[in-house]
């Protein structure tokens, strides 16, 4: 984008009057903990509805074709990006298409494959130990129950909920760093512990919404509601957020902070996603989906 061009928000974003956003944030900061449960629930569901319109294409950003692939990819995603994991796992799953194949694979071979992800020795041990447990305790099939998944080495509630929600269709809330940050900014919880955040947020929504809500908050956290400088001036839920004003409120400055398909200059990619093109289709056409 030329340096003289003015950054603009995507055309489909809900526009919020800054004065209304400032007034709403001030009112909610004054109310704070005094907001009734019913009022918080209604506001939370309005936020979810707006985010559904903002990110109608929100899905898990790890590529997978089976519960096994998603489980391994999620374990590998620790301390790296989904983009790097997605670039690495095709080779891994071509060499090890099943838990048994991974469990029995040569350790040095797996280390070489996962080397680009960092901590490759530890990650190799982790996924091979995981695969052996699946083979020994679950007949080579990834279990579809939370209580079974969390018995696997390296699998906590977050990873289990990712797999359950996206590979088995079992509702779950996935509390990663983005989800926890946004849940606190939205005033849905004051907790830092992921299990307590999950509990508080679950009380505001029907179980059928949990998995999609998780995707939407992650998308929003990566594209607009950043940790250090949230793009408040172009946020579609600014009038529903008590934290409005933590980042730039001017539309042009805020728009310059947008990332991924919302970033200035990526309008065609956003149009493709809004038209219903899948991640797999776009990647096959050569689109880079990273920020």
CSV table of N, CA, C and O in Angstrom, one decimal, residues 39-138:
chain,number,residue,atom,x,y,z
A,39,UNK,N,-27.9,-8.9,32.4
A,39,UNK,CA,-27.4,-7.8,31.6
A,39,UNK,C,-26.1,-8.3,30.9
A,39,UNK,O,-25.8,-8.0,29.7
A,40,UNK,N,-25.2,-8.9,31.7
A,40,UNK,CA,-23.9,-9.4,31.2
A,40,UNK,C,-24.2,-10.5,30.1
A,40,UNK,O,-23.5,-10.5,29.1
A,41,UNK,N,-25.1,-11.4,30.4
A,41,UNK,CA,-25.4,-12.4,29.4
A,41,UNK,C,-26.0,-11.8,28.1
A,41,UNK,O,-25.5,-12.2,27.0
A,42,UNK,N,-26.9,-10.9,28.2
A,42,UNK,CA,-27.4,-10.2,27.0
A,42,UNK,C,-26.3,-9.5,26.2
A,42,UNK,O,-26.3,-9.6,25.0
A,43,UNK,N,-25.5,-8.8,26.9
A,43,UNK,CA,-24.4,-8.1,26.2
A,43,UNK,C,-23.4,-9.1,25.6
A,43,UNK,O,-22.9,-8.8,24.5
A,44,UNK,N,-23.1,-10.1,26.3
A,44,UNK,CA,-22.2,-11.1,25.8
A,44,UNK,C,-22.7,-11.7,24.5
A,44,UNK,O,-22.0,-12.0,23.5
A,45,UNK,N,-24.0,-12.0,24.5
A,45,UNK,CA,-24.6,-12.6,23.3
A,45,UNK,C,-24.7,-11.7,22.1
A,45,UNK,O,-24.6,-12.1,21.0
A,46,UNK,N,-24.9,-10.4,22.4
A,46,UNK,CA,-24.8,-9.4,21.4
A,46,UNK,C,-23.4,-9.3,20.8
A,46,UNK,O,-23.3,-9.2,19.5
A,47,UNK,N,-22.4,-9.4,21.6
A,47,UNK,CA,-21.0,-9.4,21.1
A,47,UNK,C,-20.8,-10.6,20.2
A,47,UNK,O,-20.3,-10.5,19.1
A,48,UNK,N,-21.3,-11.7,20.6
A,48,UNK,CA,-21.1,-13.0,19.9
A,48,UNK,C,-21.8,-12.8,18.5
A,48,UNK,O,-21.3,-13.3,17.5
A,49,UNK,N,-23.0,-12.2,18.5
A,49,UNK,CA,-23.8,-12.1,17.3
A,49,UNK,C,-23.0,-11.2,16.3
A,49,UNK,O,-23.0,-11.5,15.1
A,50,UNK,N,-22.4,-10.1,16.8
A,50,UNK,CA,-21.7,-9.2,15.9
A,50,UNK,C,-20.4,-9.9,15.4
A,50,UNK,O,-20.1,-9.8,14.2
A,51,UNK,N,-19.7,-10.6,16.3
A,51,UNK,CA,-18.5,-11.3,15.8
A,51,UNK,C,-18.9,-12.4,14.8
A,51,UNK,O,-18.1,-12.7,13.9
A,52,UNK,N,-20.0,-13.0,14.9
A,52,UNK,CA,-20.5,-14.0,13.9
A,52,UNK,C,-20.6,-13.3,12.5
A,52,UNK,O,-20.3,-13.9,11.5
A,53,UNK,N,-21.1,-12.1,12.5
A,53,UNK,CA,-21.2,-11.4,11.2
A,53,UNK,C,-19.9,-10.9,10.7
A,53,UNK,O,-19.7,-10.8,9.5
A,54,UNK,N,-19.0,-10.6,11.7
A,54,UNK,CA,-17.7,-10.1,11.3
A,54,UNK,C,-16.8,-11.3,10.7
A,54,UNK,O,-16.0,-11.1,9.8
A,55,UNK,N,-16.9,-12.4,11.3
A,55,UNK,CA,-16.1,-13.6,11.0
A,55,UNK,C,-16.9,-14.8,10.6
A,55,UNK,O,-16.9,-15.8,11.3
A,56,UNK,N,-17.7,-14.7,9.6
A,56,UNK,CA,-18.6,-15.9,9.2
A,56,UNK,C,-17.8,-17.1,8.8
A,56,UNK,O,-18.4,-18.2,8.8
A,57,UNK,N,-16.5,-16.9,8.5
A,57,UNK,CA,-15.7,-18.0,8.0
A,57,UNK,C,-14.8,-18.5,9.1
A,57,UNK,O,-13.8,-19.3,8.9
A,58,UNK,N,-15.0,-18.1,10.4
A,58,UNK,CA,-14.1,-18.5,11.5
A,58,UNK,C,-14.1,-20.0,11.7
A,58,UNK,O,-15.2,-20.6,12.0
A,59,UNK,N,-13.0,-20.6,11.6
A,59,UNK,CA,-12.8,-22.1,11.9
A,59,UNK,C,-11.5,-22.3,12.6
A,59,UNK,O,-10.7,-21.3,12.8
A,60,UNK,N,-11.2,-23.5,13.0
A,60,UNK,CA,-9.9,-23.8,13.5
A,60,UNK,C,-8.8,-23.5,12.5
A,60,UNK,O,-9.0,-23.8,11.3
A,61,UNK,N,-7.8,-22.8,12.9
A,61,UNK,CA,-6.7,-22.4,12.0
A,61,UNK,C,-5.6,-23.4,11.8
A,61,UNK,O,-4.7,-23.1,11.1
A,62,UNK,N,-5.7,-24.5,12.5
A,62,UNK,CA,-4.8,-25.6,12.2
A,62,UNK,C,-5.5,-26.5,11.2
A,62,UNK,O,-6.7,-26.9,11.3
A,63,UNK,N,-4.8,-26.9,10.2
A,63,UNK,CA,-5.3,-27.8,9.1
A,63,UNK,C,-5.3,-29.2,9.6
A,63,UNK,O,-4.3,-29.7,10.2
A,64,UNK,N,-6.4,-30.0,9.4
A,64,UNK,CA,-6.4,-31.4,9.8
A,64,UNK,C,-7.5,-32.1,9.0
A,64,UNK,O,-8.4,-31.5,8.4
A,65,UNK,N,-7.4,-33.4,9.0
A,65,UNK,CA,-8.4,-34.3,8.3
A,65,UNK,C,-8.9,-35.3,9.2
A,65,UNK,O,-9.8,-36.1,8.8
A,66,UNK,N,-8.4,-35.4,10.4
A,66,UNK,CA,-8.9,-36.4,11.4
A,66,UNK,C,-8.6,-36.0,12.8
A,66,UNK,O,-7.8,-35.1,13.0
A,67,UNK,N,-9.3,-36.6,13.8
A,67,UNK,CA,-9.0,-36.2,15.2
A,67,UNK,C,-7.5,-36.4,15.5
A,67,UNK,O,-6.9,-35.6,16.3
A,68,UNK,N,-6.9,-37.5,15.0
A,68,UNK,CA,-5.4,-37.7,15.2
A,68,UNK,C,-4.6,-36.5,14.7
A,68,UNK,O,-3.7,-36.0,15.4
A,69,UNK,N,-4.9,-36.1,13.5
A,69,UNK,CA,-4.1,-35.0,12.9
A,69,UNK,C,-4.3,-33.7,13.7
A,69,UNK,O,-3.3,-33.0,14.0
A,70,UNK,N,-5.5,-33.4,14.2
A,70,UNK,CA,-5.8,-32.2,14.9
A,70,UNK,C,-5.1,-32.3,16.3
A,70,UNK,O,-4.5,-31.3,16.8
A,71,UNK,N,-5.1,-33.4,16.9
A,71,UNK,CA,-4.5,-33.6,18.2
A,71,UNK,C,-3.0,-33.3,18.2
A,71,UNK,O,-2.4,-32.6,18.9
A,72,UNK,N,-2.4,-34.0,17.2
A,72,UNK,CA,-0.9,-33.8,17.1
A,72,UNK,C,-0.6,-32.4,16.7
A,72,UNK,O,0.4,-31.8,17.2
A,73,UNK,N,-1.3,-31.8,15.8
A,73,UNK,CA,-1.0,-30.4,15.4
A,73,UNK,C,-1.2,-29.5,16.5
A,73,UNK,O,-0.4,-28.5,16.7
A,74,UNK,N,-2.2,-29.7,17.4
A,74,UNK,CA,-2.4,-28.8,18.5
A,74,UNK,C,-1.3,-28.9,19.5
A,74,UNK,O,-0.8,-27.9,20.0
A,75,UNK,N,-0.8,-30.1,19.7
A,75,UNK,CA,0.4,-30.3,20.6
A,75,UNK,C,1.6,-29.6,20.0
A,75,UNK,O,2.4,-28.9,20.8
A,76,UNK,N,1.8,-29.7,18.7
A,76,UNK,CA,3.0,-29.1,18.1
A,76,UNK,C,2.9,-27.6,18.1
A,76,UNK,O,3.9,-26.9,17.9
A,77,UNK,N,1.7,-27.0,18.2
A,77,UNK,CA,1.5,-25.6,18.1
A,77,UNK,C,2.0,-24.8,19.3
A,77,UNK,O,2.1,-23.6,19.2
A,78,UNK,N,2.4,-25.5,20.4
A,78,UNK,CA,2.9,-24.8,21.5
A,78,UNK,C,4.1,-24.0,21.2
A,78,UNK,O,5.1,-24.5,20.5
A,79,UNK,N,4.2,-22.7,21.5
A,79,UNK,CA,5.3,-21.8,21.4
A,79,UNK,C,5.8,-21.7,19.9
A,79,UNK,O,6.9,-21.5,19.6
A,80,UNK,N,4.8,-21.8,19.0
A,80,UNK,CA,5.0,-21.4,17.6
A,80,UNK,C,3.7,-21.0,17.0
A,80,UNK,O,2.7,-20.8,17.7
A,81,UNK,N,3.7,-20.7,15.7
A,81,UNK,CA,2.5,-20.2,15.1
A,81,UNK,C,1.7,-21.3,14.3
A,81,UNK,O,2.3,-22.3,13.9
A,82,UNK,N,0.4,-21.1,14.2
A,82,UNK,CA,-0.4,-22.1,13.4
A,82,UNK,C,0.2,-22.2,12.0
A,82,UNK,O,0.1,-23.2,11.3
A,83,UNK,N,0.6,-21.1,11.4
A,83,UNK,CA,1.2,-21.1,10.1
A,83,UNK,C,2.3,-22.0,9.9
A,83,UNK,O,2.4,-22.8,9.0
A,84,UNK,N,3.2,-22.0,10.9
A,84,UNK,CA,4.4,-22.9,10.8
A,84,UNK,C,4.0,-24.4,11.0
A,84,UNK,O,4.5,-25.3,10.3
A,85,UNK,N,3.0,-24.6,11.9
A,85,UNK,CA,2.5,-25.9,12.1
A,85,UNK,C,1.9,-26.5,10.8
A,85,UNK,O,2.2,-27.6,10.3
A,86,UNK,N,1.1,-25.6,10.1
A,86,UNK,CA,0.4,-26.0,8.9
A,86,UNK,C,1.4,-26.3,7.8
A,86,UNK,O,1.1,-27.1,6.9
A,87,UNK,N,2.5,-25.7,7.8
A,87,UNK,CA,3.6,-25.9,6.8
A,87,UNK,C,4.3,-27.2,7.1
A,87,UNK,O,4.9,-27.7,6.1
A,88,UNK,N,4.3,-27.6,8.3
A,88,UNK,CA,5.1,-28.8,8.7
A,88,UNK,C,4.3,-30.1,8.7
A,88,UNK,O,4.8,-31.2,8.4
A,89,UNK,N,3.0,-30.0,9.1
A,89,UNK,CA,2.3,-31.3,9.4
A,89,UNK,C,2.0,-32.1,8.1
A,89,UNK,O,1.9,-33.3,8.2
A,90,UNK,N,1.9,-31.5,6.9
A,90,UNK,CA,1.7,-32.4,5.7
A,90,UNK,C,2.8,-33.5,5.6
A,90,UNK,O,2.5,-34.6,5.3
A,91,UNK,N,4.0,-33.0,5.8
A,91,UNK,CA,5.1,-34.0,5.6
A,91,UNK,C,5.1,-35.0,6.8
A,91,UNK,O,5.3,-36.2,6.6
A,92,UNK,N,4.7,-34.5,8.0
A,92,UNK,CA,4.7,-35.4,9.1
A,92,UNK,C,3.6,-36.5,8.9
A,92,UNK,O,3.8,-37.7,9.1
A,93,UNK,N,2.4,-36.1,8.5
A,93,UNK,CA,1.3,-37.0,8.4
A,93,UNK,C,1.4,-37.9,7.1
A,93,UNK,O,0.9,-39.0,7.1
A,94,UNK,N,2.2,-37.4,6.1
A,94,UNK,CA,2.5,-38.3,5.0
A,94,UNK,C,3.4,-39.5,5.5
A,94,UNK,O,3.2,-40.6,5.0
A,95,UNK,N,4.3,-39.2,6.3
A,95,UNK,CA,5.2,-40.2,6.9
A,95,UNK,C,4.6,-41.0,7.9
A,95,UNK,O,4.9,-42.2,8.0
A,96,UNK,N,3.7,-40.4,8.7
A,96,UNK,CA,3.0,-41.1,9.8
A,96,UNK,C,1.5,-40.9,9.8
A,96,UNK,O,1.0,-40.0,10.5
A,97,UNK,N,0.8,-41.6,9.0
A,97,UNK,CA,-0.6,-41.3,8.8
A,97,UNK,C,-1.5,-41.8,9.9
A,97,UNK,O,-2.7,-41.5,9.9
A,98,UNK,N,-1.0,-42.6,10.8
A,98,UNK,CA,-1.8,-43.1,12.0
A,98,UNK,C,-1.0,-43.0,13.3
A,98,UNK,O,0.3,-42.8,13.2
A,99,UNK,N,-1.7,-43.0,14.4
A,99,UNK,CA,-0.9,-43.0,15.7
A,99,UNK,C,0.1,-44.2,15.8
A,99,UNK,O,1.2,-43.9,16.3
A,100,UNK,N,-0.2,-45.3,15.3
A,100,UNK,CA,0.7,-46.4,15.3
A,100,UNK,C,2.0,-46.1,14.5
A,100,UNK,O,3.1,-46.4,15.0
A,101,UNK,N,1.8,-45.6,13.3
A,101,UNK,CA,2.9,-45.2,12.5
A,101,UNK,C,3.8,-44.2,13.2
A,101,UNK,O,5.1,-44.3,13.2
A,102,UNK,N,3.2,-43.2,13.9
A,102,UNK,CA,4.0,-42.2,14.6
A,102,UNK,C,4.7,-42.8,15.8
A,102,UNK,O,5.9,-42.5,16.1
A,103,UNK,N,4.0,-43.7,16.5
A,103,UNK,CA,4.6,-44.4,17.7
A,103,UNK,C,5.8,-45.2,17.3
A,103,UNK,O,6.8,-45.3,18.1
A,104,UNK,N,5.8,-45.8,16.1
A,104,UNK,CA,6.9,-46.7,15.8
A,104,UNK,C,7.9,-46.1,14.9
A,104,UNK,O,8.9,-46.7,14.5
A,105,UNK,N,7.7,-44.8,14.5
A,105,UNK,CA,8.7,-44.1,13.6
A,105,UNK,C,10.0,-43.9,14.3
A,105,UNK,O,10.2,-43.8,15.5
A,106,UNK,N,11.0,-43.7,13.4
A,106,UNK,CA,12.4,-43.4,13.9
A,106,UNK,C,12.4,-42.0,14.5
A,106,UNK,O,11.9,-41.1,13.9
A,107,UNK,N,12.9,-41.9,15.7
A,107,UNK,CA,12.9,-40.6,16.4
A,107,UNK,C,13.6,-39.5,15.6
A,107,UNK,O,13.2,-38.4,15.6
A,108,UNK,N,14.8,-39.9,15.1
A,108,UNK,CA,15.6,-38.9,14.3
A,108,UNK,C,14.8,-38.4,13.1
A,108,UNK,O,14.9,-37.2,12.8
A,109,UNK,N,14.1,-39.3,12.5
A,109,UNK,CA,13.3,-38.8,11.3
A,109,UNK,C,12.2,-37.8,11.7
A,109,UNK,O,12.0,-36.8,11.1
A,110,UNK,N,11.5,-38.1,12.8
A,110,UNK,CA,10.5,-37.2,13.3
A,110,UNK,C,11.1,-35.8,13.7
A,110,UNK,O,10.6,-34.8,13.5
A,111,UNK,N,12.3,-35.9,14.4
A,111,UNK,CA,12.9,-34.7,14.8
A,111,UNK,C,13.3,-33.8,13.6
A,111,UNK,O,13.1,-32.6,13.7
A,112,UNK,N,13.7,-34.4,12.5
A,112,UNK,CA,14.1,-33.6,11.3
A,112,UNK,C,12.8,-33.0,10.7
A,112,UNK,O,12.9,-31.8,10.3
A,113,UNK,N,11.7,-33.7,10.8
A,113,UNK,CA,10.5,-33.1,10.2
A,113,UNK,C,10.0,-31.9,11.0
A,113,UNK,O,9.6,-30.9,10.5
A,114,UNK,N,10.0,-32.0,12.4
A,114,UNK,CA,9.4,-31.0,13.2
A,114,UNK,C,10.4,-29.9,13.6
A,114,UNK,O,10.1,-29.0,14.3
A,115,UNK,N,11.7,-30.0,13.2
A,115,UNK,CA,12.7,-29.1,13.5
A,115,UNK,C,12.3,-27.6,13.3
A,115,UNK,O,12.6,-26.8,14.1
A,116,UNK,N,11.6,-27.3,12.2
A,116,UNK,CA,11.2,-25.9,11.9
A,116,UNK,C,10.3,-25.3,13.0
A,116,UNK,O,10.2,-24.0,13.1
A,117,UNK,N,9.7,-26.1,13.9
A,117,UNK,CA,8.8,-25.6,14.9
A,117,UNK,C,9.5,-25.2,16.2
A,117,UNK,O,8.8,-24.7,17.1
A,118,UNK,N,10.8,-25.5,16.3
A,118,UNK,CA,11.5,-25.2,17.5
A,118,UNK,C,11.2,-26.2,18.6
A,118,UNK,O,10.2,-27.0,18.5
A,119,UNK,N,12.2,-26.4,19.5
A,119,UNK,CA,12.0,-27.4,20.6
A,119,UNK,C,11.7,-28.7,20.0
A,119,UNK,O,10.9,-29.5,20.5
A,120,UNK,N,12.4,-29.0,18.9
A,120,UNK,CA,12.0,-30.2,18.1
A,120,UNK,C,12.3,-31.5,18.8
A,120,UNK,O,11.5,-32.5,18.6
A,121,UNK,N,13.3,-31.6,19.7
A,121,UNK,CA,13.5,-32.8,20.4
A,121,UNK,C,12.3,-33.1,21.4
A,121,UNK,O,11.8,-34.2,21.5
A,122,UNK,N,12.0,-32.0,22.2
A,122,UNK,CA,10.9,-32.2,23.2
A,122,UNK,C,9.6,-32.5,22.5
A,122,UNK,O,8.8,-33.3,22.9
A,123,UNK,N,9.3,-31.8,21.3
A,123,UNK,CA,8.1,-32.0,20.6
A,123,UNK,C,8.0,-33.4,20.0
A,123,UNK,O,6.9,-34.0,20.0
A,124,UNK,N,9.1,-33.9,19.5
A,124,UNK,CA,9.2,-35.3,19.0
A,124,UNK,C,8.8,-36.3,20.1
A,124,UNK,O,8.0,-37.2,19.9
A,125,UNK,N,9.5,-36.1,21.3
A,125,UNK,CA,9.1,-37.0,22.4
A,125,UNK,C,7.7,-36.9,22.8
A,125,UNK,O,7.0,-37.9,23.1
A,126,UNK,N,7.2,-35.7,22.8
A,126,UNK,CA,5.8,-35.5,23.2
A,126,UNK,C,4.8,-36.2,22.3
A,126,UNK,O,3.9,-36.9,22.7
A,127,UNK,N,4.9,-36.0,21.0
A,127,UNK,CA,3.9,-36.6,20.1
A,127,UNK,C,4.1,-38.1,19.9
A,127,UNK,O,3.1,-38.8,19.7
A,128,UNK,N,5.4,-38.6,20.1
A,128,UNK,CA,5.5,-40.0,20.0
A,128,UNK,C,5.0,-40.7,21.3
A,128,UNK,O,4.4,-41.8,21.2
A,129,UNK,N,5.2,-40.1,22.4
A,129,UNK,CA,4.7,-40.6,23.7
A,129,UNK,C,3.2,-40.6,23.6
A,129,UNK,O,2.5,-41.6,24.1
A,130,UNK,N,2.6,-39.5,23.1
A,130,UNK,CA,1.2,-39.4,23.0
A,130,UNK,C,0.6,-40.5,22.1
A,130,UNK,O,-0.4,-41.2,22.4
A,131,UNK,N,1.3,-40.7,20.9
A,131,UNK,CA,0.9,-41.7,20.0
A,131,UNK,C,0.9,-43.1,20.6
A,131,UNK,O,0.0,-44.0,20.4
A,132,UNK,N,1.9,-43.4,21.4
A,132,UNK,CA,2.0,-44.7,22.0
A,132,UNK,C,0.9,-45.0,23.0
A,132,UNK,O,0.3,-46.1,23.1
A,133,UNK,N,0.5,-43.9,23.7
A,133,UNK,CA,-0.6,-44.1,24.7
A,133,UNK,C,-1.9,-44.3,23.9
A,133,UNK,O,-2.8,-45.1,24.4
A,134,UNK,N,-2.1,-43.6,22.8
A,134,UNK,CA,-3.3,-43.8,22.0
A,134,UNK,C,-3.3,-45.3,21.5
A,134,UNK,O,-4.4,-45.9,21.6
A,135,UNK,N,-2.2,-45.8,21.1
A,135,UNK,CA,-2.2,-47.2,20.6
A,135,UNK,C,-2.4,-48.1,21.8
A,135,UNK,O,-3.2,-49.1,21.7
A,136,UNK,N,-1.7,-47.9,22.9
A,136,UNK,CA,-1.8,-48.9,24.0
A,136,UNK,C,-3.1,-48.8,24.8
A,136,UNK,O,-3.6,-49.9,25.1
A,137,UNK,N,-3.7,-47.7,25.0
A,137,UNK,CA,-4.8,-47.5,25.8
A,137,UNK,C,-6.2,-47.4,25.1
A,137,UNK,O,-7.2,-47.6,25.7
A,138,UNK,N,-6.1,-46.9,23.8
A,138,UNK,CA,-7.3,-46.7,23.1
A,138,UNK,C,-7.4,-47.3,21.7
A,138,UNK,O,-8.1,-46.8,20.8
